Amino acid sequence: MAGVIRAFCEDRGITLMAVSVDGKISDQLPQSRPDSGQAEQMRATHFPATFLVDPKTHQWQPLAWGFMSHDDLDRQMVNVLTHFKPDY
């Protein structure tokens, strides 16, 4: 998942902040930082967990739990950003 999320963010110009809850750093995400309470604050209990965070307001929204493909992340991002409103 690390490689997929890294590529997804790079392709879309999204800043990635990777957090490791188990202290292990993926070769795909060498800039990962240790969890300092983010997982608990965001109520993340299943991993990997992917969130969208507004860097100005620090408001966050869950994007994905578990593995998702690049295409699945695209679809899920549209759903989250449009509040799941249909496109018709």
mmCIF file of C-alpha atoms in Angstrom:
data_model
loop_
_atom_site.group_PDB
_atom_site.id
_atom_site.type_symbol
_atom_site.label_atom_id
_atom_site.label_comp_id
_atom_site.label_asym_id
_atom_site.label_seq_id
_atom_site.Cartn_x
_atom_site.Cartn_y
_atom_site.Cartn_z
ATOM 1 C CA MET A 1 0.000 0.000 0.000
ATOM 2 C CA ALA A 2 2.889 2.373 0.718
ATOM 3 C CA GLY A 3 3.955 2.438 -2.919
ATOM 4 C CA VAL A 4 0.382 2.928 -4.140
ATOM 5 C CA ILE A 5 -0.341 5.838 -1.801
ATOM 6 C CA ARG A 6 3.030 7.446 -2.546
ATOM 7 C CA ALA A 7 2.420 7.251 -6.322
ATOM 8 C CA PHE A 8 -1.171 8.456 -5.900
ATOM 9 C CA CYS A 9 -0.027 11.540 -3.984
ATOM 10 C CA GLU A 10 2.854 12.264 -6.367
ATOM 11 C CA ASP A 11 0.547 12.011 -9.410
ATOM 12 C CA ARG A 12 -1.911 14.478 -7.887
ATOM 13 C CA GLY A 13 0.477 16.891 -6.218
ATOM 14 C CA ILE A 14 -0.805 15.975 -2.755
ATOM 15 C CA THR A 15 1.558 16.336 0.181
ATOM 16 C CA LEU A 16 1.945 13.013 1.972
ATOM 17 C CA MET A 17 2.560 12.773 5.694
ATOM 18 C CA ALA A 18 3.179 9.139 6.552
ATOM 19 C CA VAL A 19 2.810 8.026 10.169
ATOM 20 C CA SER A 20 4.071 4.688 11.474
ATOM 21 C CA VAL A 21 2.077 3.213 14.349
ATOM 22 C CA ASP A 22 4.375 0.206 14.751
ATOM 23 C CA GLY A 23 7.665 2.088 14.501
ATOM 24 C CA LYS A 24 8.637 0.402 11.222
ATOM 25 C CA ILE A 25 9.583 2.659 8.318
ATOM 26 C CA SER A 26 8.707 1.471 4.819
ATOM 27 C CA ASP A 27 11.345 1.781 2.112
ATOM 28 C CA GLN A 28 8.559 3.351 0.033
ATOM 29 C CA LEU A 29 7.907 6.040 2.674
ATOM 30 C CA PRO A 30 11.290 6.869 4.212
ATOM 31 C CA GLN A 31 10.025 10.245 5.481
ATOM 32 C CA SER A 32 7.531 8.495 7.804
ATOM 33 C CA ARG A 33 7.314 9.797 11.334
ATOM 34 C CA PRO A 34 6.367 7.881 14.467
ATOM 35 C CA ASP A 35 2.790 8.088 15.690
ATOM 36 C CA SER A 36 2.492 10.773 18.332
ATOM 37 C CA GLY A 37 -1.209 10.360 18.988
ATOM 38 C CA GLN A 38 -2.575 10.831 15.466
ATOM 39 C CA ALA A 39 -3.971 7.293 15.226
ATOM 40 C CA GLU A 40 -5.886 7.641 18.480
ATOM 41 C CA GLN A 41 -7.124 11.143 17.660
ATOM 42 C CA MET A 42 -8.364 9.974 14.256
ATOM 43 C CA ARG A 43 -9.799 6.794 15.779
ATOM 44 C CA ALA A 44 -7.780 4.636 13.397
ATOM 45 C CA THR A 45 -8.085 1.024 14.486
ATOM 46 C CA HIS A 46 -7.516 -0.723 11.138
ATOM 47 C CA PHE A 47 -4.408 -0.205 9.072
ATOM 48 C CA PRO A 48 -3.343 1.013 6.657
ATOM 49 C CA ALA A 49 -5.571 4.034 7.205
ATOM 50 C CA THR A 50 -5.563 6.976 4.807
ATOM 51 C CA PHE A 51 -6.904 10.409 5.706
ATOM 52 C CA LEU A 52 -7.291 13.718 3.913
ATOM 53 C CA VAL A 53 -6.095 16.594 6.091
ATOM 54 C CA ASP A 54 -6.582 20.298 5.406
ATOM 55 C CA PRO A 55 -3.152 21.801 6.148
ATOM 56 C CA LYS A 56 -4.666 25.172 7.082
ATOM 57 C CA THR A 57 -7.435 24.063 9.437
ATOM 58 C CA HIS A 58 -6.037 20.631 10.389
ATOM 59 C CA GLN A 59 -9.523 19.191 9.851
ATOM 60 C CA TRP A 60 -9.380 15.611 8.655
ATOM 61 C CA GLN A 61 -11.583 13.128 6.888
ATOM 62 C CA PRO A 62 -11.067 9.387 6.429
ATOM 63 C CA LEU A 63 -10.329 8.396 2.844
ATOM 64 C CA ALA A 64 -9.610 4.667 2.997
ATOM 65 C CA TRP A 65 -9.134 1.738 5.362
ATOM 66 C CA GLY A 66 -7.028 -1.191 4.233
ATOM 67 C CA PHE A 67 -5.510 -1.698 0.798
ATOM 68 C CA MET A 68 -6.934 0.211 -2.166
ATOM 69 C CA SER A 69 -5.699 0.395 -5.724
ATOM 70 C CA HIS A 70 -4.768 3.666 -7.407
ATOM 71 C CA ASP A 71 -8.121 3.687 -9.272
ATOM 72 C CA ASP A 72 -10.064 2.890 -6.100
ATOM 73 C CA LEU A 73 -8.363 5.794 -4.325
ATOM 74 C CA ASP A 74 -9.380 8.084 -7.212
ATOM 75 C CA ARG A 75 -13.027 7.047 -6.935
ATOM 76 C CA GLN A 76 -13.026 7.257 -3.152
ATOM 77 C CA MET A 77 -11.460 10.726 -3.209
ATOM 78 C CA VAL A 78 -14.213 11.979 -5.531
ATOM 79 C CA ASN A 79 -16.826 10.456 -3.218
ATOM 80 C CA VAL A 80 -15.334 12.034 -0.107
ATOM 81 C CA LEU A 81 -14.757 15.452 -1.674
ATOM 82 C CA THR A 82 -18.311 15.581 -3.079
ATOM 83 C CA HIS A 83 -19.820 14.204 0.142
ATOM 84 C CA PHE A 84 -20.999 11.125 -1.801
ATOM 85 C CA LYS A 85 -23.446 13.174 -3.923
ATOM 86 C CA PRO A 86 -24.422 11.418 -7.167
ATOM 87 C CA ASP A 87 -23.196 12.874 -10.449
ATOM 88 C CA TYR A 88 -26.475 12.924 -12.416
#
